[in-house]
């Protein structure tokens, strides 16, 4: 079991940043805590169980130096949070982002806890990151940053304690450097310490597109449940990275969606006649962005959310759908590939307006599910074919979707709350069985 002194003090709301009022719309950790509260109340969990579920079990926040190519040294701030490991080792990605904060990492770690529980894999929740702008770093600086991060967290991670993976602005190459650094420290091969690795280093077939594939499967089940035909359904994708770009590809391939808009950090594009994945992905690879894609008109990242489309896929960052714009969202279904795109208030507005939301920690659970398969294969030292991975992923996603849907119908609550009820109950049961509460 992980045994760390909690960095935060239970009872103190936040780490001294002085925000409270504005926080319900903008602080992802406060949003995560409030979402949990609703579930705890319905499940009638006791105070100790609630308090354990409300806070990370342990947090590590640190500064570390990195030698830059010009000979100077820069100090970066890193984080690793273990939210809850009652059901298994903490599991969660690493984000390299300028706006990374301890509270963002805490929220993402909490959502990982609910995510591994909703798909019923024997893992807990964790998350990590570094406050940095990876676009300003050279390849060698990025490698030293990645290795430096692992040297600091080496005592807190491990195949049986806490397993990182890629998230925003981290990728298989970064996972490879991190694996190598960890194995140098451990003096043995331990591929299960990190997932999202390149295939050549023990990565799994099907991990690359797993997040989007899982989301598209939940969308397929939604369409069946609602009696909708999604062939040609207009779709907007905010955030054209791993989750969003594969969301485009697989949405078109599997469901026949017509993607009419896409965006990234530099802006968005719109073409009512549809965008071809192959061409757009190639354009982004060559130019670094979707903007100026031939034949499409420019739109902003705010406008893309409010387009008159059937499906909206937020696939960038948290906090983009709030009470400011929830009234203007025209999509009938929101498939949340991103973590935490919707604020609490927006959730209620969307529900009242009849917008069907596939909540983030269900919709994007395909990534962690295949990460779990990757770890399983690493432990066996025997590897599966892509079709085996797809089959197992489909079984997990379909089961999880219908479990949440059944809960929503039985309890007459919206999907996010239903997903919380399923997950929180599972984590609470594990804590009770361990005798923690
Ligand atoms: P990524 O780094 O591959 O892509 C992120 C994309 O978002 C980039 O195209 C970037 O330009 C764009 N972006 C950044 N800021 C933006 C902004 N303000 N407006 C619009 N676009 C913006 O990251 P990813 O792995 O695809 O992650 C995207 C989301 O999916 C995150 O919320 C992440 O936590 C979530 N997620 C990812 C995985 C995974 O396996 N990669 C799993 C579950 C959830």
mmCIF file of N, CA and C in Angstrom, residues 185-269:
data_model
loop_
_atom_site.group_PDB
_atom_site.id
_atom_site.type_symbol
_atom_site.label_atom_id
_atom_site.label_comp_id
_atom_site.label_asym_id
_atom_site.label_seq_id
_atom_site.Cartn_x
_atom_site.Cartn_y
_atom_site.Cartn_z
ATOM 1 N N UNK A 185 17.202 3.496 -12.331
ATOM 2 C CA UNK A 185 17.173 3.662 -10.867
ATOM 3 C C UNK A 185 16.903 2.315 -10.186
ATOM 4 N N UNK A 186 15.926 1.568 -10.730
ATOM 5 C CA UNK A 186 15.511 0.295 -10.104
ATOM 6 C C UNK A 186 16.476 -0.849 -10.415
ATOM 7 N N UNK A 187 17.346 -0.664 -11.413
ATOM 8 C CA UNK A 187 18.315 -1.692 -11.838
ATOM 9 C C UNK A 187 17.639 -2.992 -12.268
ATOM 10 N N UNK A 188 16.465 -2.862 -12.870
ATOM 11 C CA UNK A 188 15.803 -4.032 -13.447
ATOM 12 C C UNK A 188 14.724 -3.569 -14.430
ATOM 13 N N UNK A 189 14.276 -4.504 -15.267
ATOM 14 C CA UNK A 189 13.204 -4.167 -16.203
ATOM 15 C C UNK A 189 11.868 -4.223 -15.485
ATOM 16 N N UNK A 190 11.150 -3.122 -15.535
ATOM 17 C CA UNK A 190 9.832 -3.050 -14.895
ATOM 18 C C UNK A 190 8.872 -2.293 -15.813
ATOM 19 N N UNK A 191 8.543 -2.885 -16.975
ATOM 20 C CA UNK A 191 7.754 -2.130 -17.958
ATOM 21 C C UNK A 191 6.379 -1.711 -17.449
ATOM 22 N N UNK A 192 5.866 -2.443 -16.451
ATOM 23 C CA UNK A 192 4.531 -2.107 -15.933
ATOM 24 C C UNK A 192 4.498 -0.852 -15.090
ATOM 25 N N UNK A 193 5.643 -0.156 -14.942
ATOM 26 C CA UNK A 193 5.649 1.069 -14.132
ATOM 27 C C UNK A 193 4.979 2.228 -14.859
ATOM 28 N N UNK A 194 4.872 2.115 -16.174
ATOM 29 C CA UNK A 194 4.310 3.231 -16.942
ATOM 30 C C UNK A 194 3.579 2.659 -18.151
ATOM 31 N N UNK A 195 2.496 3.285 -18.567
ATOM 32 C CA UNK A 195 1.767 2.787 -19.742
ATOM 33 C C UNK A 195 1.715 3.875 -20.816
ATOM 34 N N UNK A 196 1.212 3.481 -21.986
ATOM 35 C CA UNK A 196 1.251 4.412 -23.118
ATOM 36 C C UNK A 196 2.648 4.423 -23.723
ATOM 37 N N UNK A 197 3.395 3.327 -23.492
ATOM 38 C CA UNK A 197 4.757 3.225 -24.021
ATOM 39 C C UNK A 197 4.709 2.905 -25.518
ATOM 40 N N UNK A 198 5.808 3.148 -26.231
ATOM 41 C CA UNK A 198 5.861 2.665 -27.614
ATOM 42 C C UNK A 198 5.765 1.137 -27.610
ATOM 43 N N UNK A 199 5.201 0.564 -28.691
ATOM 44 C CA UNK A 199 5.017 -0.889 -28.777
ATOM 45 C C UNK A 199 6.358 -1.606 -28.567
ATOM 46 N N UNK A 200 7.427 -1.051 -29.114
ATOM 47 C CA UNK A 200 8.740 -1.711 -29.039
ATOM 48 C C UNK A 200 9.249 -1.845 -27.608
ATOM 49 N N UNK A 201 8.704 -1.061 -26.698
ATOM 50 C CA UNK A 201 9.149 -1.121 -25.300
ATOM 51 C C UNK A 201 8.079 -1.690 -24.386
ATOM 52 N N UNK A 202 7.167 -2.487 -24.940
ATOM 53 C CA UNK A 202 6.147 -3.114 -24.087
ATOM 54 C C UNK A 202 4.829 -2.373 -24.079
ATOM 55 N N UNK A 203 4.637 -1.487 -25.029
ATOM 56 C CA UNK A 203 3.330 -0.838 -25.155
ATOM 57 C C UNK A 203 2.303 -1.818 -25.696
ATOM 58 N N UNK A 204 1.034 -1.446 -25.588
ATOM 59 C CA UNK A 204 -0.022 -2.343 -26.079
ATOM 60 C C UNK A 204 -0.502 -1.904 -27.455
ATOM 61 N N UNK A 205 -0.815 -2.910 -28.270
ATOM 62 C CA UNK A 205 -1.573 -2.615 -29.486
ATOM 63 C C UNK A 205 -2.842 -1.879 -29.051
ATOM 64 N N UNK A 206 -3.266 -0.935 -29.849
ATOM 65 C CA UNK A 206 -4.565 -0.306 -29.596
ATOM 66 C C UNK A 206 -4.564 0.750 -28.504
ATOM 67 N N UNK A 207 -3.398 1.083 -27.894
ATOM 68 C CA UNK A 207 -3.404 2.108 -26.848
ATOM 69 C C UNK A 207 -3.540 3.511 -27.458
ATOM 70 N N UNK A 208 -2.931 3.701 -28.654
ATOM 71 C CA UNK A 208 -2.908 5.032 -29.270
ATOM 72 C C UNK A 208 -4.286 5.643 -29.423
ATOM 73 N N UNK A 209 -5.246 4.857 -29.944
ATOM 74 C CA UNK A 209 -6.568 5.432 -30.205
ATOM 75 C C UNK A 209 -7.607 5.010 -29.155
ATOM 76 N N UNK A 210 -7.128 4.415 -28.045
ATOM 77 C CA UNK A 210 -8.062 3.783 -27.102
ATOM 78 C C UNK A 210 -9.043 4.764 -26.451
ATOM 79 N N UNK A 211 -8.571 5.969 -26.132
ATOM 80 C CA UNK A 211 -9.455 6.928 -25.455
ATOM 81 C C UNK A 211 -10.633 7.266 -26.370
ATOM 82 N N UNK A 212 -10.296 7.596 -27.621
ATOM 83 C CA UNK A 212 -11.348 7.945 -28.569
ATOM 84 C C UNK A 212 -12.223 6.733 -28.900
ATOM 85 N N UNK A 213 -11.607 5.570 -29.056
ATOM 86 C CA UNK A 213 -12.378 4.362 -29.394
ATOM 87 C C UNK A 213 -13.422 4.075 -28.312
ATOM 88 N N UNK A 214 -12.988 4.177 -27.065
ATOM 89 C CA UNK A 214 -13.922 3.959 -25.961
ATOM 90 C C UNK A 214 -15.060 4.976 -26.018
ATOM 91 N N UNK A 215 -14.727 6.233 -26.299
ATOM 92 C CA UNK A 215 -15.750 7.288 -26.382
ATOM 93 C C UNK A 215 -16.735 7.035 -27.510
ATOM 94 N N UNK A 216 -16.208 6.594 -28.652
ATOM 95 C CA UNK A 216 -17.082 6.319 -29.804
ATOM 96 C C UNK A 216 -18.002 5.129 -29.486
ATOM 97 N N UNK A 217 -17.495 4.159 -28.726
ATOM 98 C CA UNK A 217 -18.358 3.018 -28.342
ATOM 99 C C UNK A 217 -19.485 3.478 -27.422
ATOM 100 N N UNK A 218 -19.183 4.409 -26.503
ATOM 101 C CA UNK A 218 -20.265 4.909 -25.633
ATOM 102 C C UNK A 218 -21.281 5.713 -26.460
ATOM 103 N N UNK A 219 -20.774 6.387 -27.483
ATOM 104 C CA UNK A 219 -21.669 7.145 -28.364
ATOM 105 C C UNK A 219 -22.562 6.179 -29.155
ATOM 106 N N UNK A 220 -21.985 5.087 -29.619
ATOM 107 C CA UNK A 220 -22.768 4.073 -30.347
ATOM 108 C C UNK A 220 -23.877 3.511 -29.444
ATOM 109 N N UNK A 221 -23.530 3.212 -28.199
ATOM 110 C CA UNK A 221 -24.537 2.669 -27.275
ATOM 111 C C UNK A 221 -25.611 3.714 -26.970
ATOM 112 N N UNK A 222 -25.180 4.983 -26.867
ATOM 113 C CA UNK A 222 -26.138 6.069 -26.633
ATOM 114 C C UNK A 222 -27.147 6.133 -27.777
ATOM 115 N N UNK A 223 -26.632 6.082 -29.005
ATOM 116 C CA UNK A 223 -27.509 6.168 -30.175
ATOM 117 C C UNK A 223 -28.518 5.027 -30.171
ATOM 118 N N UNK A 224 -28.045 3.825 -29.829
ATOM 119 C CA UNK A 224 -28.958 2.672 -29.767
ATOM 120 C C UNK A 224 -30.035 2.931 -28.714
ATOM 121 N N UNK A 225 -29.598 3.403 -27.547
ATOM 122 C CA UNK A 225 -30.536 3.602 -26.432
ATOM 123 C C UNK A 225 -31.556 4.700 -26.756
ATOM 124 N N UNK A 226 -31.117 5.720 -27.490
ATOM 125 C CA UNK A 226 -32.022 6.834 -27.803
ATOM 126 C C UNK A 226 -32.772 6.608 -29.113
ATOM 127 N N UNK A 227 -32.445 5.514 -29.797
ATOM 128 C CA UNK A 227 -33.090 5.236 -31.084
ATOM 129 C C UNK A 227 -32.702 6.237 -32.155
ATOM 130 N N UNK A 228 -31.454 6.690 -32.121
ATOM 131 C CA UNK A 228 -30.987 7.687 -33.105
ATOM 132 C C UNK A 228 -30.094 7.010 -34.139
ATOM 133 N N UNK A 229 -30.148 7.501 -35.359
ATOM 134 C CA UNK A 229 -29.216 7.036 -36.381
ATOM 135 C C UNK A 229 -28.144 8.123 -36.528
ATOM 136 N N UNK A 230 -26.899 7.760 -36.245
ATOM 137 C CA UNK A 230 -25.845 8.786 -36.266
ATOM 138 C C UNK A 230 -25.125 8.889 -37.616
ATOM 139 N N UNK A 231 -25.557 8.081 -38.600
ATOM 140 C CA UNK A 231 -24.943 8.171 -39.929
ATOM 141 C C UNK A 231 -25.109 9.603 -40.448
ATOM 142 N N UNK A 232 -23.983 10.268 -40.719
ATOM 143 C CA UNK A 232 -24.028 11.638 -41.243
ATOM 144 C C UNK A 232 -24.307 12.698 -40.190
ATOM 145 N N UNK A 233 -24.348 12.313 -38.914
ATOM 146 C CA UNK A 233 -24.648 13.298 -37.855
ATOM 147 C C UNK A 233 -23.510 14.321 -37.754
ATOM 148 N N UNK A 234 -23.873 15.596 -37.792
ATOM 149 C CA UNK A 234 -22.850 16.636 -37.761
ATOM 150 C C UNK A 234 -22.198 16.693 -36.372
ATOM 151 N N UNK A 235 -20.880 16.891 -36.393
ATOM 152 C CA UNK A 235 -20.096 16.788 -35.155
ATOM 153 C C UNK A 235 -19.016 17.860 -35.127
ATOM 154 N N UNK A 236 -18.813 18.439 -33.932
ATOM 155 C CA UNK A 236 -17.720 19.402 -33.740
ATOM 156 C C UNK A 236 -16.759 18.849 -32.693
ATOM 157 N N UNK A 237 -15.464 18.972 -32.976
ATOM 158 C CA UNK A 237 -14.438 18.433 -32.076
ATOM 159 C C UNK A 237 -13.572 19.579 -31.565
ATOM 160 N N UNK A 238 -13.655 19.856 -30.267
ATOM 161 C CA UNK A 238 -12.769 20.892 -29.708
ATOM 162 C C UNK A 238 -11.523 20.221 -29.137
ATOM 163 N N UNK A 239 -10.336 20.540 -29.695
ATOM 164 C CA UNK A 239 -9.095 19.933 -29.209
ATOM 165 C C UNK A 239 -8.683 18.801 -30.126
ATOM 166 N N UNK A 240 -7.778 19.105 -31.060
ATOM 167 C CA UNK A 240 -7.436 18.098 -32.074
ATOM 168 C C UNK A 240 -6.095 17.445 -31.744
ATOM 169 N N UNK A 241 -6.034 16.812 -30.559
ATOM 170 C CA UNK A 241 -4.830 16.079 -30.174
ATOM 171 C C UNK A 241 -5.113 14.594 -30.257
ATOM 172 N N UNK A 242 -4.563 13.836 -29.319
ATOM 173 C CA UNK A 242 -4.760 12.379 -29.350
ATOM 174 C C UNK A 242 -6.243 12.035 -29.311
ATOM 175 N N UNK A 243 -6.949 12.512 -28.271
ATOM 176 C CA UNK A 243 -8.364 12.142 -28.109
ATOM 177 C C UNK A 243 -9.219 12.698 -29.255
ATOM 178 N N UNK A 244 -9.031 13.968 -29.583
ATOM 179 C CA UNK A 244 -9.890 14.622 -30.578
ATOM 180 C C UNK A 244 -9.660 14.130 -31.990
ATOM 181 N N UNK A 245 -8.397 13.987 -32.381
ATOM 182 C CA UNK A 245 -8.118 13.573 -33.754
ATOM 183 C C UNK A 245 -8.600 12.130 -33.996
ATOM 184 N N UNK A 246 -8.342 11.249 -33.030
ATOM 185 C CA UNK A 246 -8.862 9.884 -33.171
ATOM 186 C C UNK A 246 -10.392 9.852 -33.020
ATOM 187 N N UNK A 247 -10.925 10.790 -32.264
ATOM 188 C CA UNK A 247 -12.384 10.891 -32.165
ATOM 189 C C UNK A 247 -12.975 11.166 -33.541
ATOM 190 N N UNK A 248 -12.304 12.046 -34.302
ATOM 191 C CA UNK A 248 -12.711 12.349 -35.678
ATOM 192 C C UNK A 248 -12.612 11.080 -36.539
ATOM 193 N N UNK A 249 -11.438 10.457 -36.504
ATOM 194 C CA UNK A 249 -11.178 9.290 -37.375
ATOM 195 C C UNK A 249 -12.181 8.158 -37.080
ATOM 196 N N UNK A 250 -12.267 7.779 -35.814
ATOM 197 C CA UNK A 250 -13.102 6.615 -35.482
ATOM 198 C C UNK A 250 -14.585 6.958 -35.519
ATOM 199 N N UNK A 251 -14.917 8.215 -35.224
ATOM 200 C CA UNK A 251 -16.321 8.639 -35.323
ATOM 201 C C UNK A 251 -16.807 8.496 -36.754
ATOM 202 N N UNK A 252 -15.945 8.886 -37.702
ATOM 203 C CA UNK A 252 -16.313 8.755 -39.117
ATOM 204 C C UNK A 252 -16.325 7.280 -39.529
ATOM 205 N N UNK A 253 -15.278 6.548 -39.129
ATOM 206 C CA UNK A 253 -15.152 5.145 -39.569
ATOM 207 C C UNK A 253 -16.226 4.238 -38.969
ATOM 208 N N UNK A 254 -16.433 4.361 -37.671
ATOM 209 C CA UNK A 254 -17.313 3.400 -36.975
ATOM 210 C C UNK A 254 -18.781 3.815 -37.050
ATOM 211 N N UNK A 255 -19.034 5.127 -36.904
ATOM 212 C CA UNK A 255 -20.435 5.572 -36.825
ATOM 213 C C UNK A 255 -20.900 6.363 -38.046
ATOM 214 N N UNK A 256 -19.973 6.704 -38.923
ATOM 215 C CA UNK A 256 -20.344 7.499 -40.091
ATOM 216 C C UNK A 256 -20.642 8.956 -39.758
ATOM 217 N N UNK A 257 -20.054 9.468 -38.663
ATOM 218 C CA UNK A 257 -20.289 10.874 -38.300
ATOM 219 C C UNK A 257 -19.686 11.801 -39.355
ATOM 220 N N UNK A 258 -20.287 12.968 -39.473
ATOM 221 C CA UNK A 258 -19.743 13.970 -40.392
ATOM 222 C C UNK A 258 -19.130 15.084 -39.537
ATOM 223 N N UNK A 259 -17.809 15.110 -39.461
ATOM 224 C CA UNK A 259 -17.154 16.119 -38.617
ATOM 225 C C UNK A 259 -17.067 17.416 -39.421
ATOM 226 N N UNK A 260 -17.704 18.462 -38.906
ATOM 227 C CA UNK A 260 -17.761 19.721 -39.651
ATOM 228 C C UNK A 260 -16.873 20.799 -39.034
ATOM 229 N N UNK A 261 -16.368 20.564 -37.822
ATOM 230 C CA UNK A 261 -15.545 21.596 -37.181
ATOM 231 C C UNK A 261 -14.526 20.946 -36.264
ATOM 232 N N UNK A 262 -13.359 21.602 -36.159
ATOM 233 C CA UNK A 262 -12.305 21.110 -35.270
ATOM 234 C C UNK A 262 -11.487 22.312 -34.807
ATOM 235 N N UNK A 263 -10.810 22.146 -33.667
ATOM 236 C CA UNK A 263 -10.004 23.272 -33.170
ATOM 237 C C UNK A 263 -8.816 22.748 -32.379
ATOM 238 N N UNK A 264 -7.869 23.640 -32.125
ATOM 239 C CA UNK A 264 -6.787 23.349 -31.187
ATOM 240 C C UNK A 264 -6.428 24.643 -30.477
ATOM 241 N N UNK A 265 -5.276 24.665 -29.800
ATOM 242 C CA UNK A 265 -4.982 25.838 -28.966
ATOM 243 C C UNK A 265 -4.852 27.119 -29.792
ATOM 244 N N UNK A 266 -4.625 26.999 -31.095
ATOM 245 C CA UNK A 266 -4.452 28.213 -31.917
ATOM 246 C C UNK A 266 -5.738 28.710 -32.565
ATOM 247 N N UNK A 267 -6.817 27.898 -32.531
ATOM 248 C CA UNK A 267 -8.077 28.353 -33.126
ATOM 249 C C UNK A 267 -8.813 27.195 -33.771
ATOM 250 N N UNK A 268 -9.942 27.539 -34.466
ATOM 251 C CA UNK A 268 -10.763 26.473 -35.019
ATOM 252 C C UNK A 268 -11.087 26.678 -36.479
ATOM 253 N N UNK A 269 -11.665 25.630 -37.084
ATOM 254 C CA UNK A 269 -12.074 25.686 -38.492
ATOM 255 C C UNK A 269 -13.447 25.041 -38.636
#
